Coordinates of C-alpha atoms in Angstrom, one line a residue:
M1 CA 64.5 215.6 113.8
R2 CA 67.4 213.4 114.9
G3 CA 65.4 210.4 113.7
L4 CA 64.7 212.1 110.3
R5 CA 68.4 212.9 109.8
A6 CA 69.4 209.3 110.7
C7 CA 66.9 207.8 108.2
V8 CA 67.9 210.1 105.4
L9 CA 71.6 209.1 105.9
G10 CA 70.6 205.5 106.0
L11 CA 68.6 205.8 102.8
A12 CA 71.6 207.3 101.0
L13 CA 73.9 204.6 102.2
V14 CA 71.6 201.7 101.2
L15 CA 70.9 203.2 97.8
C16 CA 74.6 203.5 97.0
C17 CA 75.1 199.9 98.0
A18 CA 71.9 198.4 96.4
S19 CA 72.4 195.4 94.2
V20 CA 70.1 192.6 92.8
A21 CA 68.4 189.7 94.4
G22 CA 66.3 187.0 92.8
A23 CA 63.0 185.4 94.0
E24 CA 60.0 183.5 92.6
G25 CA 58.9 185.4 89.6
F26 CA 61.2 188.3 90.5
A27 CA 59.2 189.8 93.4
L28 CA 61.1 190.3 96.6
N29 CA 59.9 190.1 100.2
E30 CA 63.3 190.4 101.9
W31 CA 62.2 193.6 103.7
S32 CA 63.5 193.0 107.2
A33 CA 65.3 190.3 109.1
R34 CA 62.3 189.7 111.4
G35 CA 60.0 189.6 108.4
V36 CA 62.2 187.0 106.6
S37 CA 62.5 184.8 109.7
L38 CA 58.7 184.9 109.9
A39 CA 58.4 184.0 106.2
G40 CA 56.7 187.3 105.6
G41 CA 54.3 187.0 108.5
M42 CA 54.3 190.7 109.2
V43 CA 51.0 191.7 107.6
G44 CA 48.9 190.9 110.6
R45 CA 51.5 191.6 113.2
A46 CA 52.8 194.8 111.6
D47 CA 54.3 196.0 114.9
D48 CA 57.8 197.3 114.0
P49 CA 59.1 199.9 111.4
S50 CA 59.3 197.3 108.6
A51 CA 55.4 197.3 108.7
L52 CA 55.9 200.2 106.2
A53 CA 56.8 197.5 103.6
Y54 CA 54.5 194.7 104.8
N55 CA 51.4 196.6 105.9
A56 CA 51.9 200.3 106.7
A57 CA 48.6 200.7 108.6
G58 CA 50.3 198.8 111.5
I59 CA 52.7 201.7 112.3
T60 CA 49.9 203.2 114.4
Q61 CA 51.1 200.6 117.0
L62 CA 54.5 202.4 117.2
P63 CA 54.9 205.3 119.7
G64 CA 57.2 208.2 119.1
T65 CA 59.9 208.0 116.4
Q66 CA 61.4 204.7 115.3
A67 CA 63.9 203.8 112.6
M68 CA 65.2 200.6 111.1
G69 CA 67.8 199.7 108.4
G70 CA 69.6 196.6 107.2
F71 CA 70.6 194.2 104.4
A72 CA 69.7 190.8 103.0
F73 CA 72.6 188.8 101.5
I74 CA 71.3 186.3 99.0
A75 CA 73.4 183.4 97.6
P76 CA 71.7 181.5 94.8
S77 CA 73.0 178.4 93.0
G78 CA 71.9 176.0 90.4
S79 CA 72.6 174.6 86.9
I80 CA 71.1 174.1 83.5
K81 CA 71.2 170.7 81.8
A82 CA 71.0 171.2 78.1
D83 CA 69.9 168.2 75.9
M84 CA 71.8 168.5 72.6
Q85 CA 70.7 167.6 69.1
D86 CA 73.5 165.0 68.8
G87 CA 72.1 163.1 71.8
S88 CA 74.6 164.3 74.4
D89 CA 73.8 166.6 77.3
H90 CA 75.8 169.5 78.8
T91 CA 75.5 170.8 82.4
T92 CA 76.4 174.5 83.1
Y93 CA 76.5 175.9 86.6
T94 CA 75.6 179.5 87.4
K95 CA 78.5 181.7 88.5
P96 CA 78.8 182.0 92.4
A97 CA 77.4 185.3 93.5
V98 CA 76.0 187.1 96.6
W99 CA 73.4 189.8 95.9
T100 CA 72.3 192.4 98.5
A101 CA 68.8 193.8 99.1
P102 CA 68.8 196.8 101.5
H103 CA 66.0 198.3 103.5
A104 CA 65.4 201.5 105.6
Y105 CA 62.4 202.8 107.5
L106 CA 61.4 205.7 109.6
T107 CA 58.1 206.2 111.5
Q108 CA 56.9 209.3 113.3
Q109 CA 53.8 209.6 115.5
L110 CA 52.3 213.1 115.1
N111 CA 49.5 212.7 117.6
E112 CA 47.1 210.1 119.0
R113 CA 45.5 209.6 115.5
V114 CA 48.1 210.3 112.8
W115 CA 51.5 208.8 111.9
L116 CA 54.0 209.5 109.1
G117 CA 56.4 207.0 107.6
L118 CA 59.2 206.9 105.0
A119 CA 60.3 203.6 103.5
A120 CA 63.0 202.5 101.1
F121 CA 63.2 198.9 99.9
S122 CA 63.3 196.7 96.9
R123 CA 60.1 195.2 95.5
F124 CA 61.6 193.4 92.5
G125 CA 65.0 192.1 91.5
L126 CA 66.8 189.2 89.8
G127 CA 70.4 188.3 89.0
N128 CA 71.8 185.4 87.0
S129 CA 75.2 184.9 85.4
F130 CA 76.8 182.1 83.2
S131 CA 80.1 181.7 81.4
G132 CA 80.2 183.8 78.2
N133 CA 80.8 180.7 76.0
W134 CA 78.1 178.4 77.5
D135 CA 75.6 176.6 75.3
G136 CA 72.8 179.1 76.0
R137 CA 74.8 182.2 75.4
Y138 CA 72.5 183.3 72.5
N139 CA 69.7 183.6 75.0
V140 CA 71.6 185.2 77.9
Y141 CA 74.9 184.9 79.9
D142 CA 74.4 187.8 82.3
V143 CA 71.3 189.6 83.5
G144 CA 70.2 191.8 86.3
V145 CA 67.0 193.7 87.2
Q146 CA 67.0 195.9 90.2
T147 CA 64.3 198.2 91.6
F148 CA 64.3 200.5 94.6
S149 CA 61.1 202.1 96.0
F150 CA 60.8 205.2 98.0
V151 CA 57.4 205.3 99.8
P152 CA 56.2 208.3 102.0
T153 CA 53.2 207.1 103.9
L154 CA 50.3 208.5 106.0
A155 CA 48.7 206.2 108.5
V156 CA 45.5 207.1 110.6
K157 CA 44.2 205.3 113.6
L158 CA 40.4 205.5 113.1
N159 CA 39.6 204.0 116.5
D160 CA 40.9 201.3 118.8
V161 CA 40.2 198.6 116.2
F162 CA 40.8 200.1 112.7
S163 CA 43.9 201.8 111.2
V164 CA 44.4 202.6 107.5
S165 CA 47.4 203.8 105.5
A166 CA 48.1 205.2 102.0
G167 CA 51.5 205.8 100.4
V168 CA 52.9 207.2 97.1
E169 CA 55.6 205.0 95.6
A170 CA 58.4 206.3 93.4
M171 CA 60.3 203.3 92.0
Y172 CA 63.7 203.4 90.3
A173 CA 64.7 200.5 88.1
H174 CA 68.0 199.5 86.6
M175 CA 68.4 196.6 84.1
Y176 CA 71.3 195.1 82.3
L177 CA 71.5 192.1 79.8
G178 CA 74.4 190.4 78.1
N179 CA 74.2 187.8 75.4
K180 CA 76.0 186.7 72.2
I181 CA 74.7 187.6 68.8
P182 CA 75.6 185.7 65.6
T183 CA 77.4 188.2 63.3
V184 CA 78.8 188.0 59.8
T185 CA 81.3 190.4 58.1
S186 CA 81.2 191.7 54.6
T187 CA 83.8 189.0 53.7
G188 CA 81.5 186.2 55.0
Q189 CA 83.3 185.5 58.2
R190 CA 81.0 184.4 61.0
Y191 CA 81.5 184.6 64.8
D192 CA 79.8 185.3 68.1
N193 CA 79.5 189.1 68.8
D194 CA 79.0 190.3 72.3
M195 CA 76.0 192.5 73.0
Q196 CA 75.5 194.5 76.3
L197 CA 72.3 196.3 77.1
E198 CA 71.8 198.6 80.0
G199 CA 69.0 201.0 80.9
T200 CA 67.3 202.8 83.8
G201 CA 63.9 204.4 84.4
W202 CA 61.4 205.6 87.0
G203 CA 57.7 204.7 87.6
M204 CA 55.0 205.7 90.0
G205 CA 52.6 203.6 92.1
A206 CA 50.6 203.5 95.3
Q207 CA 50.4 201.4 98.4
F208 CA 47.4 200.9 100.8
G209 CA 47.0 199.2 104.1
L210 CA 44.3 198.2 106.7
H211 CA 45.1 196.9 110.2
M212 CA 42.4 195.6 112.6
R213 CA 43.3 195.0 116.2
L214 CA 40.3 193.0 117.2
N215 CA 41.4 192.4 120.8
D216 CA 44.6 191.6 122.7
Q217 CA 44.9 188.2 121.0
W218 CA 43.7 188.6 117.4
S219 CA 44.7 191.0 114.7
V220 CA 44.1 191.1 110.9
G221 CA 46.0 192.9 108.2
L222 CA 45.4 193.7 104.5
S223 CA 47.7 195.5 102.2
Y224 CA 47.8 196.3 98.5
K225 CA 50.7 197.4 96.2
S226 CA 49.7 198.8 92.8
Q227 CA 51.2 198.0 89.4
V228 CA 54.1 200.1 88.3
T229 CA 54.8 200.6 84.6
M230 CA 58.5 201.3 83.9
R231 CA 59.8 202.8 80.7
L232 CA 63.6 202.0 80.6
D233 CA 65.9 203.9 78.3
G234 CA 69.5 203.0 77.8
D235 CA 72.3 202.0 75.4
V236 CA 73.4 198.9 73.5
E237 CA 77.1 198.2 73.0
F238 CA 78.6 195.5 70.8
G239 CA 82.0 193.9 71.4
H240 CA 82.8 194.4 67.7
H241 CA 81.0 197.0 65.7
D242 CA 81.4 198.8 62.4
Q243 CA 79.3 199.2 59.2
N244 CA 80.8 196.0 57.8
M245 CA 79.4 193.8 60.6
L246 CA 75.9 192.6 60.3
I247 CA 73.7 190.7 62.8
K248 CA 72.7 187.4 61.3
M249 CA 68.9 187.3 61.6
G250 CA 67.7 185.3 58.7
Q251 CA 66.8 187.7 55.8
H252 CA 67.0 190.7 58.2
L253 CA 70.6 191.9 58.6
P254 CA 70.8 195.0 60.8
R255 CA 74.3 196.5 61.4
A256 CA 76.2 195.7 64.6
E257 CA 76.5 199.4 65.7
D258 CA 76.2 200.8 69.2
C259 CA 72.9 202.5 69.6
S260 CA 70.2 203.5 72.1
A261 CA 67.4 201.1 73.2
N262 CA 64.2 201.1 75.2
T263 CA 61.8 198.7 76.8
T264 CA 58.6 198.8 78.9
L265 CA 58.6 196.7 82.0
Q266 CA 55.1 196.0 83.5
L267 CA 55.6 195.2 87.2
P268 CA 52.6 193.5 88.8
D269 CA 50.3 194.6 91.7
S270 CA 49.9 192.4 94.7
A271 CA 47.6 192.0 97.7
A272 CA 48.4 190.4 101.1
L273 CA 46.4 189.1 104.0
G274 CA 47.7 188.2 107.4
I275 CA 45.9 186.8 110.5
A276 CA 47.8 187.0 113.7
Y277 CA 47.0 185.2 117.0
K278 CA 48.8 186.0 120.3
P279 CA 47.6 183.5 123.0
L280 CA 50.4 184.7 125.4
E281 CA 52.2 188.0 125.9
N282 CA 55.4 186.3 124.7
L283 CA 54.0 184.0 122.0
S284 CA 52.4 184.8 118.6
F285 CA 51.4 183.0 115.4
E286 CA 50.5 184.2 111.9
V287 CA 49.1 182.7 108.8
G288 CA 48.9 184.6 105.6
A289 CA 48.6 184.7 101.8
V290 CA 50.0 187.0 99.1
W291 CA 48.5 187.2 95.6
T292 CA 50.7 188.7 92.8
R293 CA 49.2 189.4 89.4
W294 CA 52.0 188.1 87.2
S295 CA 49.6 187.8 84.3
T296 CA 50.3 191.5 83.6
Y297 CA 53.9 190.3 82.7
N298 CA 53.0 189.1 79.2
A299 CA 56.2 190.2 77.3
L300 CA 59.6 191.8 77.5
N301 CA 60.3 193.5 74.2
I302 CA 63.5 195.4 73.6
Y303 CA 63.6 198.0 70.7
M304 CA 66.9 199.3 69.3
D305 CA 67.7 202.2 67.0
N306 CA 69.8 200.1 64.7
G307 CA 66.8 198.1 63.5
Y308 CA 67.5 195.1 65.7
G309 CA 64.9 194.2 68.3
S310 CA 64.1 191.4 70.7
V311 CA 60.6 190.1 71.2
N312 CA 60.2 187.9 74.2
N313 CA 56.8 186.5 75.1
K314 CA 56.2 185.7 78.8
E315 CA 52.5 185.2 79.4
W316 CA 53.0 184.3 83.1
R317 CA 50.2 183.3 85.4
D318 CA 49.2 184.8 88.7
G319 CA 51.0 183.6 91.7
W320 CA 50.2 182.8 95.4
N321 CA 52.4 182.7 98.5
F322 CA 51.0 180.9 101.5
N323 CA 52.9 181.4 104.8
A324 CA 52.9 180.4 108.5
S325 CA 55.1 181.6 111.3
V326 CA 55.7 181.5 115.1
E327 CA 57.5 184.0 117.4
Y328 CA 58.4 183.2 121.0
R329 CA 60.2 185.4 123.5
P330 CA 61.7 183.3 126.3
L331 CA 63.1 186.5 127.8
D332 CA 62.2 190.2 127.6
W333 CA 65.3 190.9 125.5
W334 CA 65.4 187.7 123.4
A335 CA 63.1 186.4 120.6
L336 CA 63.1 183.2 118.6
R337 CA 61.3 182.9 115.3
A338 CA 60.5 180.4 112.5
G339 CA 58.5 180.4 109.4
F340 CA 57.5 178.4 106.3
A341 CA 56.2 179.6 102.9
Y342 CA 55.0 177.9 99.7
E343 CA 54.9 179.7 96.4
T344 CA 53.0 178.5 93.3
P345 CA 54.6 178.5 89.9
V346 CA 54.1 181.5 87.7
L347 CA 56.4 180.8 84.7
N348 CA 54.9 179.7 81.4
E349 CA 57.2 177.0 80.1
D350 CA 56.1 177.5 76.5
H351 CA 58.2 180.7 76.7
A352 CA 60.7 179.8 79.4
D353 CA 64.2 181.3 79.1
Y354 CA 67.5 181.1 81.0
I355 CA 66.9 184.5 82.6
M356 CA 64.6 183.0 85.2
P357 CA 65.3 179.2 85.7
V358 CA 62.7 178.9 88.5
N359 CA 59.2 177.6 88.7
G360 CA 57.7 177.7 92.2
R361 CA 59.6 177.4 95.5
Q362 CA 59.3 176.5 99.2
M363 CA 61.1 178.4 102.0
L364 CA 62.0 177.5 105.6
S365 CA 63.3 180.3 107.8
L366 CA 64.8 180.8 111.3
G367 CA 65.7 183.9 113.2
T368 CA 66.4 185.6 116.5
G369 CA 66.2 189.1 117.9
F370 CA 67.9 190.9 120.7
A371 CA 66.7 194.1 122.5
W372 CA 68.6 196.3 124.9
N373 CA 67.7 199.8 125.9
N374 CA 66.3 201.5 122.7
W375 CA 68.1 199.2 120.3
T376 CA 66.9 196.0 118.6
L377 CA 69.0 193.7 116.5
D378 CA 67.4 191.0 114.3
L379 CA 69.1 188.2 112.5
A380 CA 67.6 185.7 110.0
Y381 CA 68.4 182.8 107.8
A382 CA 66.2 181.3 105.1
H383 CA 66.7 178.4 102.6
F384 CA 64.7 178.2 99.4
W385 CA 64.1 175.0 97.5
I386 CA 63.3 176.0 93.9
N387 CA 61.4 173.8 91.4
S388 CA 63.1 173.0 88.1
T389 CA 62.1 174.6 84.8
D390 CA 61.6 172.5 81.6
Y391 CA 62.9 173.8 78.2
D392 CA 61.7 171.0 75.9
R393 CA 58.9 173.1 74.3
T394 CA 60.0 176.7 74.8
D395 CA 60.0 179.1 71.9
A396 CA 62.3 181.6 73.6
N397 CA 65.0 183.3 71.5
G398 CA 68.4 181.6 71.3
I399 CA 67.5 178.2 72.9
R400 CA 66.0 175.5 70.7
N401 CA 67.6 176.2 67.3
Q402 CA 70.4 175.0 65.0
L403 CA 72.8 177.6 66.2
T404 CA 72.8 176.5 69.8
G405 CA 72.4 172.7 69.1
I406 CA 70.0 172.6 72.0
R407 CA 66.8 170.6 71.7
G408 CA 65.6 170.9 75.3
G409 CA 66.7 170.4 78.9
H410 CA 65.8 171.7 82.3
S411 CA 67.2 173.5 85.3
E412 CA 68.6 171.4 88.2
N413 CA 69.4 171.8 91.9
V414 CA 68.3 175.4 92.0
S415 CA 68.3 176.9 95.5
A416 CA 69.2 180.0 97.5
N417 CA 70.4 180.9 101.0
V418 CA 69.4 184.2 102.5
Y419 CA 71.3 185.8 105.4
M420 CA 69.8 189.0 106.8
V421 CA 70.4 191.6 109.5
S422 CA 68.3 194.6 110.7
L423 CA 69.1 197.2 113.3
A424 CA 66.3 199.4 114.8
Y425 CA 66.3 202.3 117.3
A426 CA 63.4 203.9 119.1
F427 CA 64.0 207.6 119.8

């Protein structure tokens, strides 16, 4: 019971502090410091409490009661180079920011066959911010999507080789979006109006895992996380609003009045495979792959009660993450880790926008861990090299039109640094 109370308190703390972090697509895998330092190579290993996020079937390797909690601190950077219709080009840098992604886990062994787990972590998130008067302001100048999943899990050890798990996922989502809207008054005056949208919602899903401990050297893990459909409801506020102010949308002129809004966010399912090899008691390797069905993310359409709406085609493609990692323990209390991951592009550049100026990435990670008595402290650092996105043919709203003066362009020097810490205790 002491472990349960500690985990509940930890969940409350991390939920209060939760913020937004970006990744390829906008899926996250910053679920523990050890997991990040191993580039996600925890599907086959699955031998600490963060297995609840990577492959929950592996918690049958954990005796008694164990808990873990921590944070990732993510610092992205980059710029957009806009090619203008007059032949010039303008470069705009994203605002400096550090986003956090928290995690907390609790595992409980009930008997020789059955384990329970409770996980809280973020599966999806993004954050991006520009100056309010930059060239792409009609598309976006501030955006954030944050999800937080609570997953109670049951794991069963079928025999000495096979373990399985099943969990029910309750996902909370919060989204905000800021952009400028061309507005005209009844007297014909035109200016940029500010529009802020914010909404929240809940969705349900499921997670399943399989872990096979073939012998003392080889283990294999499989995990699946289902789609989650989120209905987000919220409000839209304009910087200037009254019945004499109209949103300039060609022949359609809805009024710039505060109102309610809604959107449906289709979050994709994913499947992961990990193969771990442990030639020595203090040395292990893992290779793995994660498939994410981003083709389900075909649009992000926002509907408002004032008659104004935003239709945004996406039509992304499915994505793959390929990873490899090594862990070495030179001393019983000290571990060294490294990993590398390659992620394929998922963005459709025919509909590319400034919300997600990324198009595939590579990651190199390093980490260390310290153990004393029942405590374990893990630290990790990862650097992401993110491919540029081209805007020369996009049809996304507010980019290539007469109002912006933009005829194309691309993102430049996009990267991210991740710093992560996890603290675990075995009761």
